C-alpha positions as a Python dict, from the first residue, in 0.01 Angstrom:
ca = {
    (1, 'X'): (0, 0, 0),
    (2, 'X'): (180, 283, 248),
    (3, 'X'): (9, 520, 431),
    (4, 'X'): (132, 861, 564),
    (5, 'X'): (178, 900, 874),
    (6, 'X'): (77, 1329, 850),
    (7, 'X'): (-255, 1214, 662),
    (8, 'X'): (-491, 1382, 923),
    (9, 'X'): (-751, 1123, 827),
    (10, 'X'): (-502, 826, 928),
    (11, 'X'): (-435, 1008, 1291),
    (12, 'X'): (-819, 1026, 1410),
    (13, 'X'): (-854, 690, 1271),
    (14, 'X'): (-527, 606, 1524),
    (15, 'X'): (-657, 839, 1777),
    (16, 'X'): (-985, 605, 1837),
    (17, 'X'): (-855, 312, 1809),
    (18, 'X'): (-654, 451, 2113),
    (19, 'X'): (-935, 510, 2242),
    (20, 'X'): (-1148, 159, 2204),
    (21, 'X'): (-821, -14, 2290),
    (22, 'X'): (-816, 207, 2606),
    (23, 'X'): (-1172, 103, 2667),
    (24, 'X'): (-1139, -276, 2576),
    (25, 'X'): (-834, -318, 2827),
    (26, 'X'): (-1074, -192, 3102),
    (27, 'X'): (-1321, -480, 3028),
    (28, 'X'): (-1068, -774, 2979),
    (29, 'X'): (-895, -638, 3360),
    (30, 'X'): (-1264, -582, 3486),
    (31, 'X'): (-1368, -940, 3345),
    (32, 'X'): (-1015, -1083, 3453),
    (33, 'X'): (-1064, -940, 3782),
    (34, 'X'): (-1368, -1137, 3837),
    (35, 'X'): (-1261, -1447, 3711),
    (36, 'X'): (-972, -1390, 3948),
    (37, 'X'): (-1216, -1328, 4309),
    (38, 'X'): (-1456, -1646, 4190),
    (39, 'X'): (-1130, -1833, 4193),
    (40, 'X'): (-1032, -1784, 4501),
    (41, 'X'): (-1361, -1709, 4682),
    (42, 'X'): (-1353, -2110, 4570),
    (43, 'X'): (-1035, -2183, 4689),
    (44, 'X'): (-1138, -2013, 5030),
    (45, 'X'): (-1502, -2109, 5069),
    (46, 'X'): (-1664, -2426, 4899),
    (47, 'X'): (-1469, -2678, 5127),
    (48, 'X'): (-1644, -2508, 5437),
    (49, 'X'): (-1963, -2493, 5271),
    (50, 'X'): (-1934, -2898, 5198),
    (51, 'X'): (-1877, -2947, 5537),
    (52, 'X'): (-2196, -2716, 5676),
    (53, 'X'): (-2400, -2864, 5431),
    (54, 'X'): (-2276, -3218, 5580),
    (55, 'X'): (-2318, -3168, 5868),
    (56, 'X'): (-2663, -2954, 5859),
    (57, 'X'): (-2754, -3289, 5671),
    (58, 'X'): (-2683, -3510, 5953),
    (59, 'X'): (-2816, -3271, 6232),
    (60, 'X'): (-3180, -3310, 5999),
    (61, 'X'): (-3172, -3696, 5992),
    (62, 'X'): (-3086, -3745, 6391),
    (63, 'X'): (-3358, -3430, 6408),
    (64, 'X'): (-3638, -3696, 6173),
    (65, 'X'): (-3554, -4010, 6385),
    (66, 'X'): (-3559, -3853, 6755),
    (67, 'X'): (-3892, -3674, 6700),
    (68, 'X'): (-4034, -3933, 6428),
    (69, 'X'): (-4109, -3590, 6251),
    (70, 'X'): (-4245, -3574, 5897),
    (71, 'X'): (-4071, -3352, 5623),
    (72, 'X'): (-4411, -3087, 5655),
    (73, 'X'): (-4409, -3005, 6003),
    (74, 'X'): (-3969, -3026, 5960),
    (75, 'X'): (-4050, -2702, 5674),
    (76, 'X'): (-4309, -2567, 5857),
    (77, 'X'): (-4081, -2557, 6187),
    (78, 'X'): (-3817, -2426, 5952),
    (79, 'X'): (-4051, -2120, 5819),
    (80, 'X'): (-4087, -2029, 6166),
    (81, 'X'): (-3769, -2038, 6283),
    (82, 'X'): (-3658, -1796, 5952),
    (83, 'X'): (-3934, -1569, 6004),
    (84, 'X'): (-3871, -1515, 6326),
    (85, 'X'): (-3562, -1403, 6347),
    (86, 'X'): (-3564, -1064, 6207),
    (87, 'X'): (-3827, -1011, 6548),
    (88, 'X'): (-3607, -1065, 6769),
    (89, 'X'): (-3524, -678, 6725),
    (90, 'X'): (-3879, -590, 6809),
    (91, 'X'): (-4159, -549, 6598),
    (92, 'X'): (-3970, -417, 6212),
    (93, 'X'): (-4247, -156, 6111),
    (94, 'X'): (-4292, 69, 6398),
    (95, 'X'): (-4168, 404, 6308),
    (96, 'X'): (-3788, 388, 6443),
    (97, 'X'): (-3746, 66, 6252),
    (98, 'X'): (-3903, 203, 5929),
    (99, 'X'): (-3677, 511, 5937),
    (100, 'X'): (-3396, 238, 5961),
    (101, 'X'): (-3535, 66, 5690),
    (102, 'X'): (-3581, 396, 5466),
    (103, 'X'): (-3223, 478, 5593),
    (104, 'X'): (-3093, 172, 5452),
    (105, 'X'): (-3298, 209, 5124),
    (106, 'X'): (-3187, 544, 5061),
    (107, 'X'): (-2794, 463, 5133),
    (108, 'X'): (-2865, 170, 4921),
    (109, 'X'): (-2768, -88, 5138),
    (110, 'X'): (-3042, -316, 5127),
    (111, 'X'): (-2929, -556, 5408),
    (112, 'X'): (-3279, -774, 5388),
    (113, 'X'): (-3312, -787, 5692),
    (114, 'X'): (-3637, -693, 5633),
    (115, 'X'): (-3857, -633, 5351),
    (116, 'X'): (-4204, -520, 5277),
    (117, 'X'): (-4483, -800, 5255),
    (118, 'X'): (-4844, -566, 5126),
    (119, 'X'): (-4826, -488, 4784),
    (120, 'X'): (-4908, -123, 4877),
    (121, 'X'): (-4574, -146, 5055),
    (122, 'X'): (-4388, -246, 4758),
    (123, 'X'): (-4521, -23, 4505),
    (124, 'X'): (-4423, 288, 4754),
    (125, 'X'): (-4054, 106, 4827),
    (126, 'X'): (-4017, 109, 4430),
    (127, 'X'): (-4112, 520, 4376),
    (128, 'X'): (-3984, 564, 4755),
    (129, 'X'): (-3640, 435, 4557),
    (130, 'X'): (-3658, 645, 4286),
    (131, 'X'): (-3659, 963, 4468),
    (132, 'X'): (-3455, 895, 4771),
    (133, 'X'): (-3120, 756, 4609),
    (134, 'X'): (-3060, 1044, 4371),
    (135, 'X'): (-3150, 1276, 4647),
    (136, 'X'): (-2951, 1046, 4890),
    (137, 'X'): (-2667, 1025, 4614),
    (138, 'X'): (-2664, 1417, 4592),
    (139, 'X'): (-2630, 1476, 4897),
    (140, 'X'): (-2375, 1277, 5020),
    (141, 'X'): (-2180, 1400, 4694),
    (142, 'X'): (-2241, 1737, 4819),
    (143, 'X'): (-2108, 1615, 5163),
    (144, 'X'): (-1797, 1431, 5060),
    (145, 'X'): (-1745, 1826, 4866),
    (146, 'X'): (-1780, 2008, 5177),
    (147, 'X'): (-1507, 1771, 5342),
    (148, 'X'): (-1279, 1773, 5047),
    (149, 'X'): (-1278, 2123, 5109),
    (150, 'X'): (-1223, 2116, 5445),
    (151, 'X'): (-956, 1866, 5382),
    (152, 'X'): (-784, 2116, 5212),
    (153, 'X'): (-796, 2394, 5417),
    (154, 'X'): (-673, 2202, 5727),
    (155, 'X'): (-347, 2051, 5456),
    (156, 'X'): (-285, 2401, 5357),
    (157, 'X'): (-249, 2559, 5691),
    (158, 'X'): (-81, 2265, 5781),
    (159, 'X'): (177, 2323, 5527),
    (160, 'X'): (270, 2665, 5611),
    (161, 'X'): (295, 2583, 5954),
    (162, 'X'): (545, 2276, 5835),
    (163, 'X'): (712, 2620, 5630),
    (164, 'X'): (687, 2363, 5278),
    (165, 'X'): (721, 2531, 5003),
    (166, 'X'): (454, 2389, 4779),
    (167, 'X'): (92, 2509, 5039),
    (168, 'X'): (-169, 2389, 4794),
    (169, 'X'): (-356, 2092, 4863),
    (170, 'X'): (-267, 1818, 4585),
    (171, 'X'): (-546, 1521, 4513),
    (172, 'X'): (-305, 1313, 4653),
    (173, 'X'): (-303, 1477, 4979),
    (174, 'X'): (-666, 1493, 4993),
    (175, 'X'): (-697, 1123, 4903),
    (176, 'X'): (-506, 1047, 5198),
    (177, 'X'): (-644, 1253, 5433),
    (178, 'X'): (-1032, 1072, 5300),
    (179, 'X'): (-854, 771, 5288),
    (180, 'X'): (-726, 807, 5691),
    (181, 'X'): (-1076, 917, 5794),
    (182, 'X'): (-1274, 717, 5652),
    (183, 'X'): (-984, 431, 5819),
    (184, 'X'): (-1086, 652, 6141),
    (185, 'X'): (-1429, 553, 6108),
    (186, 'X'): (-1451, 227, 6041),
    (187, 'X'): (-1195, 107, 6335),
    (188, 'X'): (-1367, 373, 6567),
    (189, 'X'): (-1757, 186, 6415),
    (190, 'X'): (-1601, -114, 6431),
    (191, 'X'): (-1478, -122, 6857),
    (192, 'X'): (-1895, 3, 6890),
    (193, 'X'): (-2111, -212, 6753),
    (194, 'X'): (-1869, -543, 6868),
    (195, 'X'): (-1978, -405, 7189),
    (196, 'X'): (-2316, -373, 7146),
    (197, 'X'): (-2348, -638, 6925),
    (198, 'X'): (-2129, -939, 7114),
    (199, 'X'): (-1913, -1022, 6786),
    (200, 'X'): (-1576, -1010, 6752),
    (201, 'X'): (-1347, -745, 6647),
    (202, 'X'): (-1313, -851, 6303),
    (203, 'X'): (-1671, -972, 6224),
    (204, 'X'): (-1739, -569, 6352),
    (205, 'X'): (-1476, -464, 6091),
    (206, 'X'): (-1646, -691, 5861),
    (207, 'X'): (-1998, -506, 5866),
    (208, 'X'): (-1834, -189, 5875),
    (209, 'X'): (-1660, -200, 5608),
    (210, 'X'): (-2002, -424, 5402),
    (211, 'X'): (-2206, -137, 5515),
    (212, 'X'): (-2030, 176, 5415),
    (213, 'X'): (-1893, 8, 5083),
    (214, 'X'): (-2297, -5, 4989),
    (215, 'X'): (-2223, -431, 4998),
    (216, 'X'): (-2473, -481, 5241),
    (217, 'X'): (-2457, -899, 5235),
    (218, 'X'): (-2733, -895, 5517),
    (219, 'X'): (-2529, -1188, 5703),
    (220, 'X'): (-2471, -884, 5995),
    (221, 'X'): (-2699, -669, 6049),
    (222, 'X'): (-2677, -426, 6359),
    (223, 'X'): (-2938, -374, 6601),
    (224, 'X'): (-3160, -675, 6487),
    (225, 'X'): (-3102, -824, 6890),
    (226, 'X'): (-3254, -800, 7197),
    (227, 'X'): (-3563, -531, 7125),
    (228, 'X'): (-3309, -276, 7010),
    (229, 'X'): (-3488, -80, 6839),
    (230, 'X'): (-3766, 3, 7096),
    (231, 'X'): (-3534, -28, 7376),
    (232, 'X'): (-3196, 163, 7308),
    (233, 'X'): (-3288, 492, 7097),
    (234, 'X'): (-2924, 622, 7141),
    (235, 'X'): (-2749, 323, 6961),
    (236, 'X'): (-3030, 345, 6646),
    (237, 'X'): (-2992, 696, 6671),
    (238, 'X'): (-2545, 672, 6654),
    (239, 'X'): (-2620, 345, 6434),
    (240, 'X'): (-2808, 592, 6130),
    (241, 'X'): (-2524, 919, 6227),
    (242, 'X'): (-2239, 581, 6147),
    (243, 'X'): (-2407, 452, 5837),
    (244, 'X'): (-2450, 857, 5654),
    (245, 'X'): (-2214, 988, 5813),
    (246, 'X'): (-1953, 742, 5716),
    (247, 'X'): (-2084, 656, 5351),
    (248, 'X'): (-2027, 1020, 5309),
    (249, 'X'): (-1679, 1035, 5390),
    (250, 'X'): (-1613, 726, 5179),
    (251, 'X'): (-1796, 844, 4881),
    (252, 'X'): (-1577, 1131, 4889),
    (253, 'X'): (-1256, 939, 4917),
    (254, 'X'): (-1379, 669, 4597),
    (255, 'X'): (-1474, 1044, 4415),
    (256, 'X'): (-1129, 1155, 4448),
    (257, 'X'): (-1008, 766, 4332),
    (258, 'X'): (-1248, 798, 4008),
    (259, 'X'): (-1171, 1169, 3988),
    (260, 'X'): (-844, 1099, 3995),
    (261, 'X'): (-879, 795, 3723),
    (262, 'X'): (-1076, 1036, 3496),
    (263, 'X'): (-789, 1305, 3501),
    (264, 'X'): (-552, 1145, 3398),
    (265, 'X'): (-730, 981, 3102),
    (266, 'X'): (-909, 1366, 3029),
    (267, 'X'): (-494, 1457, 2996),
    (268, 'X'): (-458, 1154, 2790),
    (269, 'X'): (-722, 1244, 2525),
    (270, 'X'): (-565, 1602, 2547),
    (271, 'X'): (-231, 1555, 2480),
    (272, 'X'): (-377, 1328, 2159),
    (273, 'X'): (-596, 1625, 2076),
    (274, 'X'): (-287, 1838, 2069),
    (275, 'X'): (-86, 1558, 1861),
    (276, 'X'): (-313, 1564, 1591),
    (277, 'X'): (-312, 1926, 1546),
    (278, 'X'): (23, 1977, 1490),
    (279, 'X'): (18, 1611, 1247),
    (280, 'X'): (-220, 1810, 1075),
    (281, 'X'): (-66, 2176, 1026),
    (282, 'X'): (231, 2007, 966),
    (283, 'X'): (56, 1767, 661),
    (284, 'X'): (-134, 2097, 538),
    (285, 'X'): (17, 2431, 678),
    (286, 'X'): (-337, 2582, 525),
    (287, 'X'): (-504, 2419, 797),
    (288, 'X'): (-561, 2724, 1077),
    (289, 'X'): (-775, 2735, 1342),
    (290, 'X'): (-1133, 2923, 1301),
    (291, 'X'): (-1023, 3211, 1371),
    (292, 'X'): (-758, 3231, 1183),
    (293, 'X'): (-922, 3020, 883),
    (294, 'X'): (-1211, 3301, 870),
    (295, 'X'): (-920, 3605, 852),
    (296, 'X'): (-760, 3357, 628),
    (297, 'X'): (-1030, 3418, 379),
    (298, 'X'): (-1171, 3746, 363),
    (299, 'X'): (-811, 3843, 306),
    (300, 'X'): (-796, 3676, 28),
    (301, 'X'): (-1108, 3744, -112),
    (302, 'X'): (-1057, 4175, -75),
    (303, 'X'): (-650, 4144, -261),
    (304, 'X'): (-825, 3911, -546),
    (305, 'X'): (-1051, 4156, -589),
    (306, 'X'): (-832, 4490, -585),
    (307, 'X'): (-534, 4355, -829),
    (308, 'X'): (-760, 4219, -1052),
    (309, 'X'): (-813, 4399, -1388),
    (310, 'X'): (-1159, 4550, -1342),
    (311, 'X'): (-1398, 4727, -1580),
    (312, 'X'): (-1626, 5047, -1459),
    (313, 'X'): (-1849, 5293, -1570),
    (314, 'X'): (-1749, 5548, -1269),
    (315, 'X'): (-1714, 5879, -1433),
    (316, 'X'): (-1456, 5929, -1136),
    (317, 'X'): (-1274, 5597, -1211),
    (318, 'X'): (-1314, 5516, -858),
    (319, 'X'): (-1368, 5177, -966),
    (320, 'X'): (-1151, 5123, -1270),
    (321, 'X'): (-1189, 5179, -1631),
    (322, 'X'): (-1414, 5143, -1881),
    (323, 'X'): (-1174, 5072, -2177),
    (324, 'X'): (-847, 4896, -2227),
    (325, 'X'): (-650, 5202, -2273),
    (326, 'X'): (-793, 5410, -1977),
    (327, 'X'): (-1044, 5570, -2171),
    (328, 'X'): (-1388, 5616, -2101),
    (329, 'X'): (-1604, 5541, -2428),
    (330, 'X'): (-1776, 5839, -2547),
    (331, 'X'): (-2216, 5820, -2641),
    (332, 'X'): (-2211, 5595, -2317),
    (333, 'X'): (-2432, 5647, -1986),
    (334, 'X'): (-2304, 5428, -1708),
    (335, 'X'): (-2620, 5293, -1724),
    (336, 'X'): (-2631, 5158, -2140),
    (337, 'X'): (-2258, 4970, -2023),
    (338, 'X'): (-2438, 4809, -1763),
    (339, 'X'): (-2654, 4694, -1999),
    (340, 'X'): (-2454, 4606, -2213),
    (341, 'X'): (-2267, 4296, -2308),
    (342, 'X'): (-1955, 4416, -2113),
    (343, 'X'): (-1894, 4151, -1825),
    (344, 'X'): (-1823, 4404, -1546),
    (345, 'X'): (-1667, 4351, -1213),
    (346, 'X'): (-1759, 4512, -887),
    (347, 'X'): (-1390, 4530, -596),
    (348, 'X'): (-1504, 4472, -275),
    (349, 'X'): (-1457, 4746, -35),
}
């Protein structure tokens, strides 16, 4: 069976198939990316994990032999050590610590360094997150838009100063500017946290990246040593400004990338729609726009009613004649003709 490539139904089906193929391709690419990432992490980390596990197991056995400690006592010691680790920063739920936790919740970082223990605290955390997360997203989006606007003005002035032919800031220019600003923030933050937390610069850079992309593994968390939440309020304020401002800048950069992709997708769909419309017009020239179709129908109705042979009972003959030779029928009134068996047609005026 041969299908006409100009058939509108065939073209519509082809368009839907293209969109489905595009979506399926994105799903396949994403899962392929996940599989590749899993394979790479397996290769890089699994051997080191096995070595660490053997070392910890050997240390545990030596500890049991040296101190003759039962398994229950050893488990209790583990719990005490693990639970005591977050308290190195001091009380986590005083105002500064609670403010830091609220910031982490609103920013969707979720380090896991401290969590509510009471049922009331858990319930309030869920309600607080339901309201705070959308509020934070809107705020970061708004700040990102202002940053993009500011960057576009700076880029335009720079282009005018350089006497460029095209002075308007393009999407590529904005992505480059926000990407550069994001890099500056991460590099500067890495230097600051490396100094205050005694981390290596690479570990500090890793912490900044994980934080500003809202991954938040929790293996590195700032403000958790030497009771920093109580003893160093300036460092606490600097950390909060870094998180909030850095998230806004990184969000602006990521939004531009997503917008660029969506714009490309919308442009492809627009081209497909125009091609579908051209093919439909080629296949059936009578198919026009809504306004043109309405005007065409009106003109057809008027022309058909004027050109058609019509009968009338009007004495002035403004609506045609009442007989084939154009003469009025004697002895009949217009109302009589209307009620007779003659078929009357009125022209549309």
